[in-house]
CSV table of C-alpha atoms in Angstrom, one decimal:
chain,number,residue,atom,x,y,z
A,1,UNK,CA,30.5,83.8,88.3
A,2,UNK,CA,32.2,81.7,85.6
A,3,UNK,CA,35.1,81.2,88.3
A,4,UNK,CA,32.8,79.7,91.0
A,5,UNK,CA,33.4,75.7,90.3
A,6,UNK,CA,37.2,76.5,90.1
A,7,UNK,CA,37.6,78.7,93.4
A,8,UNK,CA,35.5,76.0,95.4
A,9,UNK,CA,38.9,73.7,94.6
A,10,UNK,CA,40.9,76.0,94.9
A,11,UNK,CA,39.8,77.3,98.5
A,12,UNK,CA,36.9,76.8,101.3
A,13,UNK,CA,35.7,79.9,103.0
A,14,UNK,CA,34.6,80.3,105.7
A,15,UNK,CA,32.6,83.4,106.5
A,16,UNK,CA,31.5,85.5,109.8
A,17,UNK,CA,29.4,89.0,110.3
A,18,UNK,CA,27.6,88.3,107.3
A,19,UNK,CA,24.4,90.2,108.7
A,20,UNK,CA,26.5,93.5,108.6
A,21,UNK,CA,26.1,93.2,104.9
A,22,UNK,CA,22.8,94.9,103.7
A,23,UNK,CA,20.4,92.2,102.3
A,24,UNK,CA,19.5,95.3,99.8
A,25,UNK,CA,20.4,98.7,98.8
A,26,UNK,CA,23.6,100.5,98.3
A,27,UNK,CA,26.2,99.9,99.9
A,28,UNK,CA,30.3,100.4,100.1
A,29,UNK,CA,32.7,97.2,101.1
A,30,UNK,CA,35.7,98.2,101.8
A,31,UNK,CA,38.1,95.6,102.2
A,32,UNK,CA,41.8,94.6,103.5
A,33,UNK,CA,44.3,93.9,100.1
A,34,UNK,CA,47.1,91.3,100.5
A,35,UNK,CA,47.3,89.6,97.6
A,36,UNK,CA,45.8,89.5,93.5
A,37,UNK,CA,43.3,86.9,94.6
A,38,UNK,CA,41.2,89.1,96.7
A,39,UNK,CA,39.0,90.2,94.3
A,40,UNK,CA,37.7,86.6,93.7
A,41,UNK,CA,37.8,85.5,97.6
A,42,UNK,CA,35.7,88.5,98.5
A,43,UNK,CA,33.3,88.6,95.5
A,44,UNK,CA,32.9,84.4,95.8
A,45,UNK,CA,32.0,85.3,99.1
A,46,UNK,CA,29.3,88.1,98.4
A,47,UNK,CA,28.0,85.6,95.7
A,48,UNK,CA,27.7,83.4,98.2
A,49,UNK,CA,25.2,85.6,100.3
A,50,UNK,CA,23.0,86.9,97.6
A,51,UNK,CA,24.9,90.9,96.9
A,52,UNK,CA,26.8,90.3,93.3
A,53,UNK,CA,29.9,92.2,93.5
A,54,UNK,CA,30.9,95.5,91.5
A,55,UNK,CA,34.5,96.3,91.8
A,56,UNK,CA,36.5,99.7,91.1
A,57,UNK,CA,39.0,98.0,88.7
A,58,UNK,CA,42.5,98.7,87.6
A,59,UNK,CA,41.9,100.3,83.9
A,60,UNK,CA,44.0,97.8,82.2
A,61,UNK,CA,42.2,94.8,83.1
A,62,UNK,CA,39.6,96.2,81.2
A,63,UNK,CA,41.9,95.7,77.9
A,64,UNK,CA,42.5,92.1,78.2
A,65,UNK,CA,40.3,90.0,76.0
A,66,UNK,CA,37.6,87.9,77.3
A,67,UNK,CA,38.1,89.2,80.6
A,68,UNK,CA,37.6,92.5,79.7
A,69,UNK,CA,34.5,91.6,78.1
A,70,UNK,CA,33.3,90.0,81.4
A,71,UNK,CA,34.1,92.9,83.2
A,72,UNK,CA,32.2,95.4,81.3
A,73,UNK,CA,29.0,93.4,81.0
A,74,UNK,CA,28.9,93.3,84.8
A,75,UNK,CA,29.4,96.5,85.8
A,76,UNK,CA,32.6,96.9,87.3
A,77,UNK,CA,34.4,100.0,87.0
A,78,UNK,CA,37.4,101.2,85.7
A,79,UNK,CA,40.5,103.0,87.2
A,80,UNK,CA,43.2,104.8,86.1
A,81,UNK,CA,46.1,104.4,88.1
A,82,UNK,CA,48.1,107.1,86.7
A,83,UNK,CA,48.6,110.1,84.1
A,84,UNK,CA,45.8,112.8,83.0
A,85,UNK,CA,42.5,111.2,83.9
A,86,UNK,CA,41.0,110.7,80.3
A,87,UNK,CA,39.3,107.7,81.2
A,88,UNK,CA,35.8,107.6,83.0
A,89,UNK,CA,35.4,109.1,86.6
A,90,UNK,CA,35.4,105.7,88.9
A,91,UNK,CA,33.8,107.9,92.2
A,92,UNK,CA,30.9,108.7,89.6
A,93,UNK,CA,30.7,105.5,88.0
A,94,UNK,CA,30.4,104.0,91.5
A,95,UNK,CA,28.2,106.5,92.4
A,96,UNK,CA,25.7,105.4,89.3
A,97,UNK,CA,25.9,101.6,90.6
A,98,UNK,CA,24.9,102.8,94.5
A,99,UNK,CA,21.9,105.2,92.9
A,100,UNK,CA,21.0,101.7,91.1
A,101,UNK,CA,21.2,99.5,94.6
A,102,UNK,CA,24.2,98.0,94.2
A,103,UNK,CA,27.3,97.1,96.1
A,104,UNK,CA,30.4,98.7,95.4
A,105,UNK,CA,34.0,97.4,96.7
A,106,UNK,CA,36.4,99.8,97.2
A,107,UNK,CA,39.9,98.8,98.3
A,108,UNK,CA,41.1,101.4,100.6
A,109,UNK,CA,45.0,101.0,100.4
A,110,UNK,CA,44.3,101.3,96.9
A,111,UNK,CA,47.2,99.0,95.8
A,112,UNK,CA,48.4,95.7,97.4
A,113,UNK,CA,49.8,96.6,101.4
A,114,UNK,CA,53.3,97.3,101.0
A,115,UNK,CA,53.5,96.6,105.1
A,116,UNK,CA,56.0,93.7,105.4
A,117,UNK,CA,53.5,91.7,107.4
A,118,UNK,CA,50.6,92.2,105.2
A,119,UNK,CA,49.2,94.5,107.8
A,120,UNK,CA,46.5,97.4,106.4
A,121,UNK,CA,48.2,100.5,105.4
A,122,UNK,CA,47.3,103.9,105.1
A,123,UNK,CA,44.0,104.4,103.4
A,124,UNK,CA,42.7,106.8,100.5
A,125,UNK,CA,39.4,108.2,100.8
A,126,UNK,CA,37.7,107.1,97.7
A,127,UNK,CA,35.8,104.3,100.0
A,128,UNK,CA,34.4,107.4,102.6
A,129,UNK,CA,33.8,109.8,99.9
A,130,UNK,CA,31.2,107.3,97.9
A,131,UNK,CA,29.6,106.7,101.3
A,132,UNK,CA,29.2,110.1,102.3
A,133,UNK,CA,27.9,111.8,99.3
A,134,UNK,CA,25.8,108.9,98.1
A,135,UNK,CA,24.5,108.7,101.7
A,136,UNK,CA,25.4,104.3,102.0
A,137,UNK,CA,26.8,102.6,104.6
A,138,UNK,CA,30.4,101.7,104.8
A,139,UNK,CA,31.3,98.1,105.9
A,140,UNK,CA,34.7,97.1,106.5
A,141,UNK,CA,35.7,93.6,105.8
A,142,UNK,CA,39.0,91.7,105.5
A,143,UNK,CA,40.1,88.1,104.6
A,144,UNK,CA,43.1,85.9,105.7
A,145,UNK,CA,44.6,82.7,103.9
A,146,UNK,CA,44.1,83.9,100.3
A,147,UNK,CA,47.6,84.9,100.3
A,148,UNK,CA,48.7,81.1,100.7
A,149,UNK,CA,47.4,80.0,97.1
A,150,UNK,CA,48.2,83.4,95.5
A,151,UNK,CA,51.6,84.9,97.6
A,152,UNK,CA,52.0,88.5,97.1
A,153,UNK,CA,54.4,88.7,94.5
A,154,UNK,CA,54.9,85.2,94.1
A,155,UNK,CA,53.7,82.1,92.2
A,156,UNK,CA,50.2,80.3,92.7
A,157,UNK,CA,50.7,77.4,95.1
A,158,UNK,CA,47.5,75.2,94.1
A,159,UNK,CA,48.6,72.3,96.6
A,160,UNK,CA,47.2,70.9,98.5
A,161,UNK,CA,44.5,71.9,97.5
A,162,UNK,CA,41.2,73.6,99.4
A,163,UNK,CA,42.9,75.9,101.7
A,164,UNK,CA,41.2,77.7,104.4
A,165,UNK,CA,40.2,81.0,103.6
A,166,UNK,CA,38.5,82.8,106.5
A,167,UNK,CA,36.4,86.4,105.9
A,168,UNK,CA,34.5,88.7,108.0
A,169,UNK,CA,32.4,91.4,107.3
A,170,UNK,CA,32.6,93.9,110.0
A,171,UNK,CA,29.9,96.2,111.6
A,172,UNK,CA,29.3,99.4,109.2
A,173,UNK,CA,31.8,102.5,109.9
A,174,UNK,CA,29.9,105.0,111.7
A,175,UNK,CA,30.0,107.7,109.5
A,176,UNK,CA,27.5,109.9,111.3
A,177,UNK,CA,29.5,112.9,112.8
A,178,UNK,CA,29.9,113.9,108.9
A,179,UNK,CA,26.7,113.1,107.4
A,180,UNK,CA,25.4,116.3,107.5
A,181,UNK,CA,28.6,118.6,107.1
A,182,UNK,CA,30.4,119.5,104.2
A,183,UNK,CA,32.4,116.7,102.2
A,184,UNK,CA,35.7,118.4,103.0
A,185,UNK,CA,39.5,117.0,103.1
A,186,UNK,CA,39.7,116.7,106.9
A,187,UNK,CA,35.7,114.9,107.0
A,188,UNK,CA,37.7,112.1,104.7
A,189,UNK,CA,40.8,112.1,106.2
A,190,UNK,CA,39.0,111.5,109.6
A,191,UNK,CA,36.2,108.8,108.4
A,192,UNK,CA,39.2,106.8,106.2
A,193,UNK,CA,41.5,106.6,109.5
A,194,UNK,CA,38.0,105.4,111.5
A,195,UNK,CA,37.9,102.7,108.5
A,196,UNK,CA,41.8,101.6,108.6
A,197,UNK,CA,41.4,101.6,112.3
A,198,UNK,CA,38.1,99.3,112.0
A,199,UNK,CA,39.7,96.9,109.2
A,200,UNK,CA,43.1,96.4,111.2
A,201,UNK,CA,41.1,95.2,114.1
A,202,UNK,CA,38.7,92.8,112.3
A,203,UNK,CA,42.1,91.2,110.7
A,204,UNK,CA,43.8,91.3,114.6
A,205,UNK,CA,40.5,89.2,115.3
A,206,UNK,CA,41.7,86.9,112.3
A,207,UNK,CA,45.1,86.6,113.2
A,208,UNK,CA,45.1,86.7,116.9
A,209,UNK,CA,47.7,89.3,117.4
A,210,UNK,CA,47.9,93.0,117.8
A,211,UNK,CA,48.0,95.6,115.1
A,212,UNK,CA,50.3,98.1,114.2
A,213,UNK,CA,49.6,101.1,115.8
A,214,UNK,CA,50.0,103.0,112.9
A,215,UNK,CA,49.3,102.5,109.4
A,216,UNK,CA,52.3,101.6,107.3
A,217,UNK,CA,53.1,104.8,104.7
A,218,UNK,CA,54.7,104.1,101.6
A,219,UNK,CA,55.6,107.5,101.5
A,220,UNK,CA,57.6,107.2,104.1
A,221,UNK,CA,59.4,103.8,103.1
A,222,UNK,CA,60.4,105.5,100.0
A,223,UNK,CA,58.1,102.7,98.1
A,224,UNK,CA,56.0,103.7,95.3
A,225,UNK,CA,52.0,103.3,95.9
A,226,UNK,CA,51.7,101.9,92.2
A,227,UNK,CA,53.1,98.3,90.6
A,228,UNK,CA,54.8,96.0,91.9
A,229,UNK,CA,57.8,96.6,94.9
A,230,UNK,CA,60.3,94.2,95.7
A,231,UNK,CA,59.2,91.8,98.5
């Protein structure tokens, strides 16, 4: 990672559960999604143990110069966020990195949390569905303290510099009641709420204090799932 020297500045990690993450194979990371940094905390951090990263990308990013270039010549994969799904299929694409050994992160909320206090909100089920039918473990994972050099919809506060940024990768979702049963709306709807409900505890852990009992909704808030909201 061309980023590596920089990020070590910028932030020092500290990791925990790092044996949850398979020393090899396929596997999903799903992870909490607070702030535009994340993708660089969690993918220093799987550097760090040996598992390069492959990310399911917004399909912009891919358009940028340089970076774009990057992006393609390391597998990541790109997403469209919105209109008639011309682009390449992202669940297969991740599916061709898993048959392949990789690791694939998946962010769940599949935009930044709109929850006021940066809480985990309701998931999609992209994350399950690559797990099921390619047959992977599914390991949740979250971070805390990214957010203080990149705020959420704010400017990048580079001092002082070398905050703390602590991750940890959580024991793998047990997917197991619907392994062998059909890949059905209500199998992904159950496994993503077991994988909100495992990520919002791990980031409890983190923060010391309770979750939500429920997931925030954008729906329900009125708040669009795509771009940026008002803080």
């Amino acid at each position: 990672m061309l980023l590596v020297p920089t990020l070590r500045v910028l932030m020092r990690q500290e990791v925990a559960g790092a044996a949850n993450v398979p020393a090899g194979g396929a596997f999903v990371l799903a992870p909490n999604h607070t702030t535009n940094l994340d993708p660089v905390t969690m993918g220093l951090a799987l550097w760090d143990i040996g598992r390069p990263p492959h990310f399911l990308a917004k399909e912009s990013l891919f358009r940028v110069p340089v970076l774009g270039a990057l992006m393609r010549a390391t597998s990541q994969v790109p997403v469209a966020r919105a209109g008639g799904g011309r682009g390449p299929d992202p669940v297969r694409a991740a599916r061709e990195i898993a048959r392949r050994g990789g690791s694939v992160i998946v962010y769940p909320e599949g935009s930044l949390t709109r929850d006021p206090a940066l809480w985990p909100m309701r998931g999609k089920t992209g994350a399950v569905r690559i797990a099921l039918e390619a047959g992977i473990p599914l390991v949740p994972a979250v971070h805390w303290g990214d957010q203080e050099i990149l705020p959420t919809y704010g400017r990048p506060r580079l001092w002082p510099p070398r905050r703390r940024v602590r991750i940890v990768f959580g024991d793998p979702v047990d997917l197991s009641p619907w392994r062998d049963g059909p890949v059905d709306q209500a199998a992904l709807r159950a496994g993503t709420d077991l994988l909100m409900a495992s990520i919002a505890a791990l980031l409890a852990g983190l923060r010391g204090e309770a979750a939500p009992v429920e997931r925030w909704d954008p729906a329900a808030h009125g708040q669009s799932e795509i771009g940026r909201i008002d803080p």
